[in-house]
Coordinates of C-alpha atoms and ligand atoms in Angstrom, one line a residue:
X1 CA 28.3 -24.0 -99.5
X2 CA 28.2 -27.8 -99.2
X3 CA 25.6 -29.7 -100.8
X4 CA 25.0 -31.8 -97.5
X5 CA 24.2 -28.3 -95.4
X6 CA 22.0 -26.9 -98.2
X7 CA 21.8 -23.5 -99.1
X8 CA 19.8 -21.2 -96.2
X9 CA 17.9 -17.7 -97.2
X10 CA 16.3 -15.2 -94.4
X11 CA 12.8 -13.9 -94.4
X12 CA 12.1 -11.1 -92.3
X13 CA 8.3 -10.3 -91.7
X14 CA 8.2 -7.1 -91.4
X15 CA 4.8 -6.0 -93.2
X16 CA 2.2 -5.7 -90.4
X17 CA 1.0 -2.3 -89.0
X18 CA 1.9 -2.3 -85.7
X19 CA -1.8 -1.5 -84.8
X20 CA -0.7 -1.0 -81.3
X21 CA 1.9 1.5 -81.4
X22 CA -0.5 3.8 -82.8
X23 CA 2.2 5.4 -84.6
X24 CA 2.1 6.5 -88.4
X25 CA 5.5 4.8 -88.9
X26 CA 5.2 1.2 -89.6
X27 CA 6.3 -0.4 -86.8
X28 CA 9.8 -1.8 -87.9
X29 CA 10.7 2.0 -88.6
X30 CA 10.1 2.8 -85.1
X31 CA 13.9 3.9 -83.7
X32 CA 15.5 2.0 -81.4
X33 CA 18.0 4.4 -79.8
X34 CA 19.0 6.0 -83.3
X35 CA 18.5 3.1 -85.6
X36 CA 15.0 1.5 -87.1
X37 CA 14.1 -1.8 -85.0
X38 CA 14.9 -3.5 -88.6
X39 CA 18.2 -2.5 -88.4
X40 CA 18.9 -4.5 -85.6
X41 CA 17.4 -7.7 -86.9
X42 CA 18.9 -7.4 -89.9
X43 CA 22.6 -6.5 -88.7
X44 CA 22.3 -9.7 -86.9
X45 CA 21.4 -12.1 -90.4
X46 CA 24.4 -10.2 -91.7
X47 CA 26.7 -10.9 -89.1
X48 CA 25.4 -14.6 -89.7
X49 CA 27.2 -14.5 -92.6
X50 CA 30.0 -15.0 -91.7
X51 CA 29.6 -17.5 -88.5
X52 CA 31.1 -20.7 -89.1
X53 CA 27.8 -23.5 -89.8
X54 CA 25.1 -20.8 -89.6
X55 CA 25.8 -19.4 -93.3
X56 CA 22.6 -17.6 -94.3
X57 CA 22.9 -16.6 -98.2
X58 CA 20.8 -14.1 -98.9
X59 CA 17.7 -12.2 -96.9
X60 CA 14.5 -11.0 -97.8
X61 CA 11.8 -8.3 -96.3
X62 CA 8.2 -8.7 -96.8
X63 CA 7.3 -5.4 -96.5
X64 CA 3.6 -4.0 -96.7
X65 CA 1.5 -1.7 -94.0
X66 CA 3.4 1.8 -95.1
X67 CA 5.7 -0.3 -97.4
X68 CA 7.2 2.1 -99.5
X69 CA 9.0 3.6 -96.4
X70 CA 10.3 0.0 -95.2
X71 CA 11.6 -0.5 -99.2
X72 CA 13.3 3.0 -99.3
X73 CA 14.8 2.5 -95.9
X74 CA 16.8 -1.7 -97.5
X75 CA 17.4 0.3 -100.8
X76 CA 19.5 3.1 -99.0
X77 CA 21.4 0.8 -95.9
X78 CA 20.6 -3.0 -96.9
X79 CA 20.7 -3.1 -100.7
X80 CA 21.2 -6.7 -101.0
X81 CA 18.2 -7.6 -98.8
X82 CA 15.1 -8.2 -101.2
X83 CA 11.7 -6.6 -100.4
X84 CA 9.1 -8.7 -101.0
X85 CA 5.4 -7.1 -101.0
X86 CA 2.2 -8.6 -99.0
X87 CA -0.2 -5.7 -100.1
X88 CA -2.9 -7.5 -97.9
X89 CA -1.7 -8.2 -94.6
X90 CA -3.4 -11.3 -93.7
X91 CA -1.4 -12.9 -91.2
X92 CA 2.2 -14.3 -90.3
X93 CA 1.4 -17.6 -92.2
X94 CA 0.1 -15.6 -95.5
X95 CA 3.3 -13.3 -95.3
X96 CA 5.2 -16.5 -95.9
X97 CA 3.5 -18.1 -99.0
X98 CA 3.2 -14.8 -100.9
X99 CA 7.5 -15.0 -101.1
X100 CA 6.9 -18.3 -102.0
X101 CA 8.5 -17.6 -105.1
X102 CA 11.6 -16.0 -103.8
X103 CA 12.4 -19.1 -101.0
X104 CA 11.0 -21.8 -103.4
X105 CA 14.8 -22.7 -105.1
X106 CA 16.2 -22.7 -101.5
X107 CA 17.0 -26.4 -98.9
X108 CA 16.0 -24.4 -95.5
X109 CA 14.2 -21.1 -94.9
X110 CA 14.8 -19.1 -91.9
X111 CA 12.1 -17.0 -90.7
X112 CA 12.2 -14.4 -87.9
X113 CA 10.0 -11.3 -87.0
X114 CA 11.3 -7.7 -87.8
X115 CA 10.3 -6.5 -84.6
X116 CA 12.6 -8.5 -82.2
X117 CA 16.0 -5.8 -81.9
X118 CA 17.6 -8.1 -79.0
X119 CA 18.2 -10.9 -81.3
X120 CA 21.7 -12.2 -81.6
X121 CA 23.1 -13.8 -84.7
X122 CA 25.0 -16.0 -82.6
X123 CA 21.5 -17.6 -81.4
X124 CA 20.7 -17.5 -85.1
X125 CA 23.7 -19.1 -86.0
X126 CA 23.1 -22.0 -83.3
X127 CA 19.5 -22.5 -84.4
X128 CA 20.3 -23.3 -88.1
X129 CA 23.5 -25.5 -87.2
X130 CA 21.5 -27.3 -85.0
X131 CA 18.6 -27.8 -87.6
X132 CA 20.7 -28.7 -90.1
X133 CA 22.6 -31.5 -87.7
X134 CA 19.8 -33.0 -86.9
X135 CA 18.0 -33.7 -90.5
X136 CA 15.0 -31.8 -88.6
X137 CA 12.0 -30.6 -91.0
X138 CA 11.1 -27.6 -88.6
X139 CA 13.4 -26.1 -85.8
X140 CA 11.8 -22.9 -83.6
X141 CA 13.1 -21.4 -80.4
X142 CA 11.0 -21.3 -77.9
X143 CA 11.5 -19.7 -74.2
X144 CA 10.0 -18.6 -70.8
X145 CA 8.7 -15.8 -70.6
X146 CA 7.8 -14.1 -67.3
X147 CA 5.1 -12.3 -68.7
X148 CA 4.2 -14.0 -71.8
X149 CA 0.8 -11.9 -72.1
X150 CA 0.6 -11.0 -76.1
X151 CA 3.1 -14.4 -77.5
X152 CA 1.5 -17.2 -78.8
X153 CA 1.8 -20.4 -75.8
X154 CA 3.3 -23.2 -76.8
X155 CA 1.0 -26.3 -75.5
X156 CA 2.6 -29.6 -75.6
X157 CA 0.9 -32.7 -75.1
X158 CA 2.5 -36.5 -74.9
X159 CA 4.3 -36.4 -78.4
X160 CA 2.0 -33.4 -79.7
X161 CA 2.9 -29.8 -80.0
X162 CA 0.9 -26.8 -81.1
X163 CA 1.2 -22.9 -80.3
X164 CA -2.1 -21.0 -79.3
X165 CA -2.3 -17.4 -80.2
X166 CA -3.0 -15.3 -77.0
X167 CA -6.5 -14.3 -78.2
X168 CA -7.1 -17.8 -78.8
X169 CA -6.0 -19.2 -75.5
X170 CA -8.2 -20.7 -73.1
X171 CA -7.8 -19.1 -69.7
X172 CA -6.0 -22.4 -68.8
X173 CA -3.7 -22.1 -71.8
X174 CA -2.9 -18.2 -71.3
X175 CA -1.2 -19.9 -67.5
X176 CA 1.2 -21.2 -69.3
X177 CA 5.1 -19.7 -69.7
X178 CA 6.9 -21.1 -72.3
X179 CA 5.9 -19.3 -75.3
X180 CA 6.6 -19.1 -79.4
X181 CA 9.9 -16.9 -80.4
X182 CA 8.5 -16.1 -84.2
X183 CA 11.7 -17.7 -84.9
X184 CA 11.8 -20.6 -87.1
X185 CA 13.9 -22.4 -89.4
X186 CA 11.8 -25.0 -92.6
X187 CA 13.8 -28.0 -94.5
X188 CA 11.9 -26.4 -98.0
X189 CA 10.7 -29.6 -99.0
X190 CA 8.4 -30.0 -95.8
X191 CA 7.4 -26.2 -95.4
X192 CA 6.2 -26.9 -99.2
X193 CA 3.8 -29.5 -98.9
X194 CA 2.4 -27.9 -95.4
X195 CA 2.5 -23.9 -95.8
X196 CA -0.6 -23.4 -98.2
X197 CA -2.5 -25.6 -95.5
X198 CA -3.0 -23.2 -93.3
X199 CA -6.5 -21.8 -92.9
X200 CA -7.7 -18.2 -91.4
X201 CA -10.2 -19.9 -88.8
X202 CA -9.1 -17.9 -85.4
X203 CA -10.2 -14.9 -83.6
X204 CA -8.3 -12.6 -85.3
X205 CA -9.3 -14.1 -89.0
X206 CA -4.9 -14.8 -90.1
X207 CA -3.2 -17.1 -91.4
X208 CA -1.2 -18.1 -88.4
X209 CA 2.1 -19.5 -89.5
X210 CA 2.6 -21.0 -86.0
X211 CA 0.1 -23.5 -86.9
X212 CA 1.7 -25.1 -89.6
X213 CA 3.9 -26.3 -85.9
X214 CA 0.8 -29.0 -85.0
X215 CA 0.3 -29.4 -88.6
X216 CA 4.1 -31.1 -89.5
X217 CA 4.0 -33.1 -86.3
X218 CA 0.4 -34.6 -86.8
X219 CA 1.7 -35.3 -90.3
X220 CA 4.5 -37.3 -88.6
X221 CA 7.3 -34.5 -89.4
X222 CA 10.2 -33.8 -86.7
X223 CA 9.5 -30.5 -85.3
X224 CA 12.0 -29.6 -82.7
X225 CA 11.0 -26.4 -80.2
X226 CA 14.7 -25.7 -78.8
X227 CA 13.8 -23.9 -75.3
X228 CA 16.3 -20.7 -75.1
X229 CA 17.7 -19.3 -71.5
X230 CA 17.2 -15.3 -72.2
X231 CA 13.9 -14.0 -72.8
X232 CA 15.0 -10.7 -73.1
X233 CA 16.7 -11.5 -76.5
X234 CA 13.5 -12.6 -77.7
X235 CA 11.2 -9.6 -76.8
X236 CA 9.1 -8.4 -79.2
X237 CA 8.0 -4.9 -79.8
X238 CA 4.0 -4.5 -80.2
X239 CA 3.0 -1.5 -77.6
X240 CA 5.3 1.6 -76.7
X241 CA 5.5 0.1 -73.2
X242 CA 7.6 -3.0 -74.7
X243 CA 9.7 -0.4 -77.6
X244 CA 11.1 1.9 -74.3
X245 CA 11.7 -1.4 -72.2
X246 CA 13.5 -2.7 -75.4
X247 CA 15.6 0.9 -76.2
X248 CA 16.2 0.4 -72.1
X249 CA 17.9 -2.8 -72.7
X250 CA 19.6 -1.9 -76.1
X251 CA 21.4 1.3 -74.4
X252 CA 22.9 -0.8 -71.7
X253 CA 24.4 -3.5 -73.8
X254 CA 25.8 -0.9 -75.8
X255 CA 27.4 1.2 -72.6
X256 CA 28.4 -2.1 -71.5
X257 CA 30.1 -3.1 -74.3
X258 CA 32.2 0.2 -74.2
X259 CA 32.9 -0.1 -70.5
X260 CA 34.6 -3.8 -71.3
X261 CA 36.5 -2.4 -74.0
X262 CA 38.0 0.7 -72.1
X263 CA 35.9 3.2 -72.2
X264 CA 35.7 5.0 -68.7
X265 CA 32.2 6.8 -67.8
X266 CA 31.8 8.8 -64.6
X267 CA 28.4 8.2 -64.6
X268 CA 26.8 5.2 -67.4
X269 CA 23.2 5.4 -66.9
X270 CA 23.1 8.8 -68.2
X271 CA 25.4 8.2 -71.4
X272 CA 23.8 7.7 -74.8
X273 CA 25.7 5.6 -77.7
X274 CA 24.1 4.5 -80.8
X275 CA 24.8 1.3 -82.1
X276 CA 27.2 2.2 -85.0
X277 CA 29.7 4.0 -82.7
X278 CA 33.1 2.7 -82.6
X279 CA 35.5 4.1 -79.7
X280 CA 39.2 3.5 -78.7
X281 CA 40.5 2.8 -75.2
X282 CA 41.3 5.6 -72.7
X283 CA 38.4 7.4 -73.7
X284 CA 36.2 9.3 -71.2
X285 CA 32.5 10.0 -71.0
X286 CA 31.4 12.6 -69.2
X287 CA 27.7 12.3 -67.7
X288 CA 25.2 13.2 -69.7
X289 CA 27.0 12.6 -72.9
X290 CA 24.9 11.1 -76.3
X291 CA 26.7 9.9 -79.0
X292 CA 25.0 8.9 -82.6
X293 CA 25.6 8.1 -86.0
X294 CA 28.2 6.8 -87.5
X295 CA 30.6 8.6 -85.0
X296 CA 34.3 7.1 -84.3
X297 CA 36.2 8.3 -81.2
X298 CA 40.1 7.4 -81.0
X299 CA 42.1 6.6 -78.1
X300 CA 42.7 9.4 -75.2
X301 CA 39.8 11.8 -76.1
X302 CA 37.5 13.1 -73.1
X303 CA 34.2 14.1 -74.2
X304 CA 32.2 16.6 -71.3
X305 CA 28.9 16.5 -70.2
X306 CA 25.9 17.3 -72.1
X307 CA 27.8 17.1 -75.3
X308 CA 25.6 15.7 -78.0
X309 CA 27.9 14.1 -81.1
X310 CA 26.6 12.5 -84.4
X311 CA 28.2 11.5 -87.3
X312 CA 31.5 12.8 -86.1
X313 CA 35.2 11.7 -86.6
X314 CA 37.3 12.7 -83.5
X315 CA 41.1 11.5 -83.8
X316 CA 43.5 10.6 -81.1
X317 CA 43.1 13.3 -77.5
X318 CA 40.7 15.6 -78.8
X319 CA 39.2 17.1 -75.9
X320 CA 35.5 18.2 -76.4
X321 CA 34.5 20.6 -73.4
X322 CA 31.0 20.4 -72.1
X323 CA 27.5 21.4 -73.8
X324 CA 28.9 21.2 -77.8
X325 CA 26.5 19.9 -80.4
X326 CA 28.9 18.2 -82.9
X327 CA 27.6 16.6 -85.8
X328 CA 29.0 15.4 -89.5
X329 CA 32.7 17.0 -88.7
X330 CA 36.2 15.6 -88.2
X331 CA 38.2 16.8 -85.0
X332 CA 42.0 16.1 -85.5
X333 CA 44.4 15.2 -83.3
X334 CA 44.1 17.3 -80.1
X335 CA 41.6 19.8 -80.9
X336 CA 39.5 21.2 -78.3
X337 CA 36.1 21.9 -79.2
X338 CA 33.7 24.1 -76.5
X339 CA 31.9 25.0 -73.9
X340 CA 29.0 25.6 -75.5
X341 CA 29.7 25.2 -79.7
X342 CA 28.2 23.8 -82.5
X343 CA 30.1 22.4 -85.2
X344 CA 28.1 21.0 -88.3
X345 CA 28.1 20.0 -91.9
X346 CA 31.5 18.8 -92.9
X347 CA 33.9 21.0 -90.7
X348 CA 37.5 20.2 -89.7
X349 CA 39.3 21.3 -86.4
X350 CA 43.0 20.4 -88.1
X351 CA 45.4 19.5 -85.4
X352 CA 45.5 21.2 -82.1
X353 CA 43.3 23.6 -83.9
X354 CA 40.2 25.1 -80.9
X355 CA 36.7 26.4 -81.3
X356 CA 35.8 27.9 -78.0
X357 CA 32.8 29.7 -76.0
X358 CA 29.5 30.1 -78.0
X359 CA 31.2 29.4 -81.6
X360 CA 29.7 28.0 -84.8
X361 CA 31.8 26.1 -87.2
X362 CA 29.8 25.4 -90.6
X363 CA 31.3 23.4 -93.3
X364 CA 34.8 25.3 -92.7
X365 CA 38.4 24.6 -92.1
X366 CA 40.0 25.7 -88.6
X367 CA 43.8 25.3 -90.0
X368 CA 46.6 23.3 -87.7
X369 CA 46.9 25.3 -84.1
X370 CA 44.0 27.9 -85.4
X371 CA 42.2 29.1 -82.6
X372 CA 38.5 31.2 -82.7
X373 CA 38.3 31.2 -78.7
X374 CA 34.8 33.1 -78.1
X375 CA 31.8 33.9 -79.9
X376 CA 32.1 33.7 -83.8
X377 CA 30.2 31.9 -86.4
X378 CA 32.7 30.8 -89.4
X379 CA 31.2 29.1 -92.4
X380 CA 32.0 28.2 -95.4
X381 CA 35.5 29.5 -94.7
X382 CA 39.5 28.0 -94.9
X383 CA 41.5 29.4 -92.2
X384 CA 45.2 28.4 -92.4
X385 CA 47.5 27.4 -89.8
X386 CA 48.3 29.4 -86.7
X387 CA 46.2 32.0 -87.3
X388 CA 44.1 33.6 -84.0
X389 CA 40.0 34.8 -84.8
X390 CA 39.1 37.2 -82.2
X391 CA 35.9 37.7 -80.1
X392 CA 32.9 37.9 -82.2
X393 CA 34.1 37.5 -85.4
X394 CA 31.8 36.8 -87.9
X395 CA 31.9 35.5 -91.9
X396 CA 29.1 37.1 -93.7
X397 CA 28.8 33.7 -96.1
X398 CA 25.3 34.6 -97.3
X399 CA 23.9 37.3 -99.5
X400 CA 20.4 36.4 -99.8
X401 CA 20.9 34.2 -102.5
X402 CA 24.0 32.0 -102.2
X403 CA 26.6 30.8 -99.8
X404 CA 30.3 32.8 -100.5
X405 CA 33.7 31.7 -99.1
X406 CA 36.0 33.6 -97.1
X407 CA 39.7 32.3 -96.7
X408 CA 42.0 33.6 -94.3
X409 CA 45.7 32.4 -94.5
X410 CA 48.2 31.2 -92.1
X411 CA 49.7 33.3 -89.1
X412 CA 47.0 35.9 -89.3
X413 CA 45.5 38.2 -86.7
X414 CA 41.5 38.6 -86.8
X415 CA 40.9 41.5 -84.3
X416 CA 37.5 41.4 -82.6
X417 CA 34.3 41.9 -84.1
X418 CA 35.7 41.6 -87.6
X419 CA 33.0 40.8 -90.2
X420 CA 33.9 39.3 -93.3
X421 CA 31.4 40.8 -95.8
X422 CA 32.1 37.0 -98.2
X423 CA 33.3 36.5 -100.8
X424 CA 37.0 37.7 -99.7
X425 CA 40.4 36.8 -99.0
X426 CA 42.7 37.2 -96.1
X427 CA 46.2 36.4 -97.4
X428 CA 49.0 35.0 -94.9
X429 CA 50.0 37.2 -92.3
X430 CA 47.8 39.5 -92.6
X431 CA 45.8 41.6 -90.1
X432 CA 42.4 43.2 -89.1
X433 CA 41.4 46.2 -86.8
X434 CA 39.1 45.1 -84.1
X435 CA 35.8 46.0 -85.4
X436 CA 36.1 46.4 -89.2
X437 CA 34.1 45.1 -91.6
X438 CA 36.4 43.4 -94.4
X439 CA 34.8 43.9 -97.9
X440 CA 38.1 43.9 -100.4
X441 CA 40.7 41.4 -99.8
X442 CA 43.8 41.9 -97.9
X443 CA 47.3 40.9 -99.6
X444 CA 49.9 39.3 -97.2
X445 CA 51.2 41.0 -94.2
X446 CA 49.0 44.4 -94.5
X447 CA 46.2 45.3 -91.2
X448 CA 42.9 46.0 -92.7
X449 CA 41.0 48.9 -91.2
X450 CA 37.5 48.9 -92.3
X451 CA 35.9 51.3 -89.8
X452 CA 34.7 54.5 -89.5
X453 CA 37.6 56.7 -87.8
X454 CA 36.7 57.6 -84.1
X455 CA 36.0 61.3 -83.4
X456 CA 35.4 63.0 -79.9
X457 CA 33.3 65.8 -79.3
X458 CA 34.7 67.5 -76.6
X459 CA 31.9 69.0 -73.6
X460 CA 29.1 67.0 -75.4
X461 CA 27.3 65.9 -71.9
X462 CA 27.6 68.6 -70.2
X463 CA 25.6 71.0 -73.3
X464 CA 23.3 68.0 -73.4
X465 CA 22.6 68.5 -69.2
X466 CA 21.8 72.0 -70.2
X467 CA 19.5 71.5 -72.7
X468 CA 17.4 69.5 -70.5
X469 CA 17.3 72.0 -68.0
X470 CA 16.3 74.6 -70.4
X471 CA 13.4 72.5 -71.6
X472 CA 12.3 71.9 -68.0
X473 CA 11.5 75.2 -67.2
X474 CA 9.0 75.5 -70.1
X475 CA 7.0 72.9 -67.9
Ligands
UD1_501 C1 3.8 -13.6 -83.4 C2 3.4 -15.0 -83.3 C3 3.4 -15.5 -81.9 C4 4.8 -15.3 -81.3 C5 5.2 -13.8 -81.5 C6 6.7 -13.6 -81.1 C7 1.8 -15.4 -85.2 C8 0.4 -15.5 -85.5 N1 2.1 -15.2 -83.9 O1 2.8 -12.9 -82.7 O2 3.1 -16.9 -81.8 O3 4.8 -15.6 -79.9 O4 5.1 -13.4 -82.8 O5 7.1 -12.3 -81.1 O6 2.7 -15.4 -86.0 N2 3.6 -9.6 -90.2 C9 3.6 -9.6 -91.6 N3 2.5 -9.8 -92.3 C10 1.3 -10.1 -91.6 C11 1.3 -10.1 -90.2 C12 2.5 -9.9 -89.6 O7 4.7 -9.4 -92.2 O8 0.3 -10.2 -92.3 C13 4.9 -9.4 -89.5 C14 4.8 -8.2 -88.6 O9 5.2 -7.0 -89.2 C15 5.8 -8.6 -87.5 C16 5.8 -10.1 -87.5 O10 5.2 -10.5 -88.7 O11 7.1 -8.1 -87.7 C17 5.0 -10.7 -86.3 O12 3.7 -10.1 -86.4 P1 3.0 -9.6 -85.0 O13 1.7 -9.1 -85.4 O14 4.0 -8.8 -84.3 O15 2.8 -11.0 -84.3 P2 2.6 -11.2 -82.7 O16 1.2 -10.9 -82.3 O17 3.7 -10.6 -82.0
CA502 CA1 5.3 -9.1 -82.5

């Protein structure tokens, strides 16, 4: 970084309670399609990283209102963002001094609101190029909002400027549009002299850091208020009103997104994608299709409707068929998964490899052109390579106390309703009677029986019939 542009850190409010979600999450926790509302503002100072003039260093969270929850949740995705505790949560303005310590040694501090998802860092990136260009000791983005009921109004006045807190407005104020982003960007030396200034004498009892806006100006400082085109990017989320508007507008930047890069969907208003999902072109979305998690989709796979995916790795034209519930699993090349499956927990459909009608696939391998067409449950197994599991097949994995393996080699013949009493082996090429239940392993080649031997009793109905009539007559 050069010493002319200064060296920039990120500080993320993100410790009030969300009083009005009346939710016991704090607020920032709240999902936004599958990911915390946090995750979205801070995805966008990370991507700021990297853009060319907007450099932000390093970031950190004041956290506080259910705190320990908002630090476990940086320590396990975000570990190089800093938590930063306001035990006392005493306003916007307060939030700021108490990490006065941590943004002390930096030349500008950026400060944004954890609840604002829409954010882009590319709006970041302007705002703190611009600030720095212009020598500026306080840049904020302001915008119109068409219903700015809840945002603090910003009132100007010949060369004055201050913002009013909703439930501080006069009704005259509370007509006016153009309203306070929470976004704001310092030069330290003239946050320093101004930020412990701020006093708690409003409605709501806070330190409002919006005042410290009036405050630099009447102290002759150069406060610019940049007035931004999209409110929607600056929404806030206080009430669960503005969280499903927000999740509304998040999903369909996300299905957008796909659509422009190739992704075809008969029907896009009813398709789910979170936003870590990564897909190739030529794929296709049936309706009624969610996808989650960290989930990546090559080129040329169809996925059918009301197929819910998370977590999953599906490589080049694998063909999921309609209703499957896929989640932590990798699909290889040209699988076909479904109607109607689940497949969970670190399973692999090898290559070409299908899991039909009403099957579950736990934490097992379906070998290279395997097939288990209809109803079976396989866990903890290895199947091998072109081997067929019939009908209602079923591995016994549990015994009350522990999960047990059952492999089953290549080119081998599972007759229906075979149950694999686990742990046992199957060797290559190797057979099973419909029906048996497999208890002792089978070497290669050999066709396990494991059933009782069928035995017909000749005339049985018809001496039954008689019975019956016999009895009747006692009546
Ligand atoms: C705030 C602004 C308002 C602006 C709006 C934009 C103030 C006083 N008002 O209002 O001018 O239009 O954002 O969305 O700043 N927080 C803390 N510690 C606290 C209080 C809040 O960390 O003691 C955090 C919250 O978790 C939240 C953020 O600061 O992420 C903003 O607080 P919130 O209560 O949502 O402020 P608004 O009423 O939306
Ligand atoms: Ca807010």
């Amino acid at each position: 970084m050069s010493g002319s542009d200064g060296v920039t850190g990120a500080l993320v409010l993100a410790a009030g309670k969300g009083t009005r979600m009346k939710s016991t999450l704090p607020k920032v926790l709240l999902p936004v399609l599958d990911q915390p509302i946090l995750y979205y503002v801070l995805r966008a100072l990370e991507k700021l990283k990297d853009a060319p003039g907007g450099q932000v260093g390093s970031v950190a969270v004041v956290v506080g209102h259910k705190g320990e929850m908002v630090r476990d949740y940086l320590s396990g995705e975000w570990g190089s963002a800093v938590p930063i505790w306001q035990h006392e949560q005493l306003g916007t303005g307060h939030a700021v001094q108490i990490a006065k310590e941590w943004w002390a040694g930096l030349d500008h501090l950026l400060i944004l609101p954890g609840d604002v998802p829409l954010l882009r860092s590319e709006t970041l990136a302007e705002l703190v190029s611009d600030h720095k260009i212009s020598g500026a000791d306080c840049s904020f983005i302001s915008f119109h909002a068409s219903n700015p009921f809840g945002y603090g109004r910003v009132v100007r006045s010949g060369d004055g400027m201050s913002i009013v807190e909703e439930k501080d407005a006069s009704e005259e104020q509370k007509l006016l549009s153009e309203v306070n982003s929470g976004i704001y960007i310092f030069r330290i030396s003239s946050l320093l002299p101004h930020i412990y200034r701020l006093d708690n004498e409003n409605s709501q009892g806070e330190y409002y850091l919006p005042d410290i806006i009036s405050m630099m100006i009447r102290s002759g400082m150069n406060v610019r208020a940049t007035l931004a085109g999209d409110e929607n990017e600056f929404r806030g989320i206080n009430t669960p009103r503005q969280l499903a508007d927000v999740v509304a507008l998040v999903r369909s930047e996300i299905v957008e997104g796909h659509l422009a890069s190739g992704v075809r969907m008969m029907d896009p208003s009813s398709v789910w994608i979170g936003p870590k999902v990564s897909m190739g072109e030529d794929v296709s979305l049936d309706p009624f299709v969610q996808i989650w998690g960290e989930t990546t989709i090559k080129r040329g796979c169809r996925i059918g409707g009301f197929s819910i995916l998370r977590n999953m790795d599906l490589e080049e034209d694998v063909h999921v068929v309609s209703h499957a519930v896929l989640s932590g699993s990798i699909l290889q090349k040209s699988a076909k998964a479904g109607p109607f499956i689940v497949i969970r927990d670190g399973a692999c459909l090898e290559e070409g490899a299908q899991g039909g009608k009403f099957v579950e696939i736990k934490k097992s391998v379906l070998g290279k052109g395997s097939k288990a067409p209809h109803l079976s449950y396989l866990g903890d197994a290895v199947i091998g390579e072109g081997t067929n599991i019939g009908a209602g097949t079923i591995t016994c994995n549990y015994d009350g106390e522990k999960k047990n393996s059952t492999v089953i080699g290549n080119r081998c013949f599972v007759g229906s309703d075979t149950m694999f009493v686990a742990p046992v082996t199957l060797e290559d090429d190797a057979s099973t009677a419909a029906g048996s239940v497999i208890t002792q392993n089978v070497p290669e080649g050999a066709l396990a029986v494991g059933r009782a031997r069928q035995r017909n009793i000749e005339g049985w109905a018809q001496r039954k019939r008689k019975k019956a009539n016999e009895g009747g007559d006692r009546n």
